[in-house]
PDB file of C-alpha atoms in Angstrom:
ATOM      1  CA  MET A   1     -12.313  50.464 -12.983  1.00  0.00           C
ATOM      2  CA  PRO A   2     -12.168  49.161  -9.876  1.00  0.00           C
ATOM      3  CA  GLN A   3     -15.709  49.018  -8.099  1.00  0.00           C
ATOM      4  CA  GLU A   4     -17.371  51.754  -6.193  1.00  0.00           C
ATOM      5  CA  VAL A   5     -19.712  52.153  -3.354  1.00  0.00           C
ATOM      6  CA  LYS A   6     -20.784  55.265  -1.666  1.00  0.00           C
ATOM      7  CA  LEU A   7     -21.166  55.429   2.553  1.00  0.00           C
ATOM      8  CA  GLY A   8     -22.752  58.751   3.851  1.00  0.00           C
ATOM      9  CA  HIS A   9     -21.403  61.349   1.196  1.00  0.00           C
ATOM     10  CA  HIS A  10     -18.278  59.508  -0.234  1.00  0.00           C
ATOM     11  CA  VAL A  11     -17.676  56.712  -2.617  1.00  0.00           C
ATOM     12  CA  TYR A  12     -15.122  54.655  -2.255  1.00  0.00           C
ATOM     13  CA  HIS A  13     -13.683  52.307  -4.385  1.00  0.00           C
ATOM     14  CA  VAL A  14     -12.993  48.737  -3.325  1.00  0.00           C
ATOM     15  CA  VAL A  15      -9.657  47.645  -2.385  1.00  0.00           C
ATOM     16  CA  THR A  16      -7.655  45.118  -1.516  1.00  0.00           C
ATOM     17  CA  VAL A  17      -4.350  44.796   0.762  1.00  0.00           C
ATOM     18  CA  GLU A  18      -2.111  44.671  -2.401  1.00  0.00           C
ATOM     19  CA  ASP A  19      -4.070  47.666  -3.861  1.00  0.00           C
ATOM     20  CA  LEU A  20      -3.128  49.232  -0.842  1.00  0.00           C
ATOM     21  CA  LYS A  21       0.455  48.458  -0.923  1.00  0.00           C
ATOM     22  CA  SER A  22       0.881  49.097  -4.381  1.00  0.00           C
ATOM     23  CA  GLY A  23       1.029  53.076  -3.696  1.00  0.00           C
ATOM     24  CA  LYS A  24      -2.094  53.189  -6.660  1.00  0.00           C
ATOM     25  CA  MET A  25      -4.708  54.570  -4.831  1.00  0.00           C
ATOM     26  CA  ARG A  26      -2.427  57.452  -2.273  1.00  0.00           C
ATOM     27  CA  GLY A  27      -4.871  60.079  -1.855  1.00  0.00           C
ATOM     28  CA  LYS A  28      -8.163  58.346  -2.958  1.00  0.00           C
ATOM     29  CA  ASN A  29     -11.353  57.198  -0.893  1.00  0.00           C
ATOM     30  CA  VAL A  30     -11.069  53.692  -0.588  1.00  0.00           C
ATOM     31  CA  VAL A  31     -12.972  50.872   1.542  1.00  0.00           C
ATOM     32  CA  PHE A  32     -11.114  47.402   2.424  1.00  0.00           C
ATOM     33  CA  GLU A  33     -11.736  44.336   4.173  1.00  0.00           C
ATOM     34  CA  GLY A  34      -9.827  42.488   6.444  1.00  0.00           C
ATOM     35  CA  ILE A  35      -8.945  41.774  10.090  1.00  0.00           C
ATOM     36  CA  ILE A  36      -7.998  43.810  13.120  1.00  0.00           C
ATOM     37  CA  GLU A  37      -3.717  42.112  14.049  1.00  0.00           C
ATOM     38  CA  ASP A  38      -3.635  43.804  16.867  1.00  0.00           C
ATOM     39  CA  LYS A  39      -5.083  44.809  19.718  1.00  0.00           C
ATOM     40  CA  PRO A  40      -6.759  48.751  19.609  1.00  0.00           C
ATOM     41  CA  VAL A  41      -4.749  51.587  20.892  1.00  0.00           C
ATOM     42  CA  VAL A  42      -7.259  53.823  22.234  1.00  0.00           C
ATOM     43  CA  GLU A  43      -6.349  56.828  23.006  1.00  0.00           C
ATOM     44  CA  PHE A  44      -8.221  59.800  24.662  1.00  0.00           C
ATOM     45  CA  LEU A  45      -6.278  63.699  23.070  1.00  0.00           C
ATOM     46  CA  PRO A  46      -7.968  66.316  26.313  1.00  0.00           C
ATOM     47  CA  MET A  47      -6.825  69.365  23.906  1.00  0.00           C
ATOM     48  CA  GLU A  48      -9.656  72.023  23.350  1.00  0.00           C
ATOM     49  CA  LEU A  49     -12.311  69.626  22.011  1.00  0.00           C
ATOM     50  CA  PRO A  50     -12.341  66.990  24.182  1.00  0.00           C
ATOM     51  CA  SER A  51     -11.976  62.916  21.499  1.00  0.00           C
ATOM     52  CA  TYR A  52     -10.055  60.337  20.866  1.00  0.00           C
ATOM     53  CA  ARG A  53      -8.453  57.846  18.948  1.00  0.00           C
ATOM     54  CA  THR A  54      -8.047  54.398  17.678  1.00  0.00           C
ATOM     55  CA  THR A  55      -5.718  52.922  15.877  1.00  0.00           C
ATOM     56  CA  PHE A  56      -4.853  49.069  14.479  1.00  0.00           C
ATOM     57  CA  SER A  57      -3.483  47.599  11.721  1.00  0.00           C
ATOM     58  CA  VAL A  58      -5.448  45.504   9.444  1.00  0.00           C
ATOM     59  CA  ASP A  59      -3.711  42.881   7.239  1.00  0.00           C
ATOM     60  CA  GLY A  60       0.054  45.379   6.911  1.00  0.00           C
ATOM     61  CA  ILE A  61      -2.462  48.631   6.754  1.00  0.00           C
ATOM     62  CA  ARG A  62      -2.319  51.040   9.448  1.00  0.00           C
ATOM     63  CA  VAL A  63      -5.970  52.355  10.422  1.00  0.00           C
ATOM     64  CA  GLU A  64      -6.625  55.217  12.028  1.00  0.00           C
ATOM     65  CA  PHE A  65      -9.981  56.388  13.417  1.00  0.00           C
ATOM     66  CA  SER A  66     -11.392  60.046  15.252  1.00  0.00           C
ATOM     67  CA  GLY A  67     -12.890  57.630  17.655  1.00  0.00           C
ATOM     68  CA  SER A  68     -13.147  54.996  20.320  1.00  0.00           C
ATOM     69  CA  PRO A  69     -14.936  51.812  18.344  1.00  0.00           C
ATOM     70  CA  CYS A  70     -16.434  48.248  20.428  1.00  0.00           C
ATOM     71  CA  ILE A  71     -13.294  46.151  18.366  1.00  0.00           C
ATOM     72  CA  LYS A  72     -10.815  43.568  18.830  1.00  0.00           C
ATOM     73  CA  ARG A  73      -7.741  42.268  17.620  1.00  0.00           C
ATOM     74  CA  GLY A  74      -8.835  38.792  15.735  1.00  0.00           C
ATOM     75  CA  ASP A  75     -13.136  41.080  14.109  1.00  0.00           C
ATOM     76  CA  ARG A  76     -13.712  41.008  10.517  1.00  0.00           C
ATOM     77  CA  VAL A  77     -13.714  45.090  10.040  1.00  0.00           C
ATOM     78  CA  ARG A  78     -13.815  46.813   6.744  1.00  0.00           C
ATOM     79  CA  VAL A  79     -12.922  49.987   6.355  1.00  0.00           C
ATOM     80  CA  TYR A  80     -13.642  53.465   4.755  1.00  0.00           C
ATOM     81  CA  GLY A  81     -11.246  56.277   4.208  1.00  0.00           C
ATOM     82  CA  ARG A  82      -8.757  57.452   2.535  1.00  0.00           C
ATOM     83  CA  PHE A  83      -5.714  56.245   1.657  1.00  0.00           C
ATOM     84  CA  LEU A  84      -2.226  58.800   3.267  1.00  0.00           C
ATOM     85  CA  ALA A  85       1.691  57.895   2.658  1.00  0.00           C
ATOM     86  CA  GLY A  86       0.345  54.387   3.981  1.00  0.00           C
ATOM     87  CA  ASP A  87      -1.343  54.755   6.404  1.00  0.00           C
ATOM     88  CA  LEU A  88      -5.582  54.565   6.227  1.00  0.00           C
ATOM     89  CA  ILE A  89      -7.573  57.931   7.485  1.00  0.00           C
ATOM     90  CA  ALA A  90     -10.743  56.321   8.412  1.00  0.00           C
ATOM     91  CA  THR A  91     -13.773  57.647   8.229  1.00  0.00           C
ATOM     92  CA  ALA A  92     -15.885  54.554   8.131  1.00  0.00           C
ATOM     93  CA  ILE A  93     -15.551  51.320  10.165  1.00  0.00           C
ATOM     94  CA  GLU A  94     -17.938  48.605   9.483  1.00  0.00           C
ATOM     95  CA  THR A  95     -18.184  45.554  11.790  1.00  0.00           C
ATOM     96  CA  ASP A  96     -20.563  41.975  11.510  1.00  0.00           C
ATOM     97  CA  GLY A  97     -22.387  43.997  14.907  1.00  0.00           C
ATOM     98  CA  ALA A  98     -21.817  48.589  13.736  1.00  0.00           C
ATOM     99  CA  ILE A  99     -20.904  51.106  11.606  1.00  0.00           C
ATOM    100  CA  TYR A 100     -18.528  53.156  13.601  1.00  0.00           C
ATOM    101  CA  MET A 101     -18.840  56.853  11.404  1.00  0.00           C
ATOM    102  CA  ALA A 102     -16.254  59.447  12.630  1.00  0.00           C
ATOM    103  CA  GLU A 103     -17.887  63.265  12.103  1.00  0.00           C
ATOM    104  CA  GLU A 104     -17.666  64.934   9.361  1.00  0.00           C
TER     105      GLU A 104
END
């Protein structure tokens, strides 16, 4: 049974990148650690409610976060979120200096 951690109102399964790539955690709340491989792309979305979306890869897993965290290529991060179709929709990103949380 995978270890679980609680952050906010959700419980997350602690997993490895290999667990995610195997596909068995699809649709589940997960948390994993890794290094940001590329420069995060921060997009401004000016629709009805202005917001930001940040995308980046951690050890081959594409991560999408609703917000603009202060992160860069080479940072070690712990990412919390729901794993869907090969991508992680992040609800929180933890670095050495901060925890960035998306509004629920």
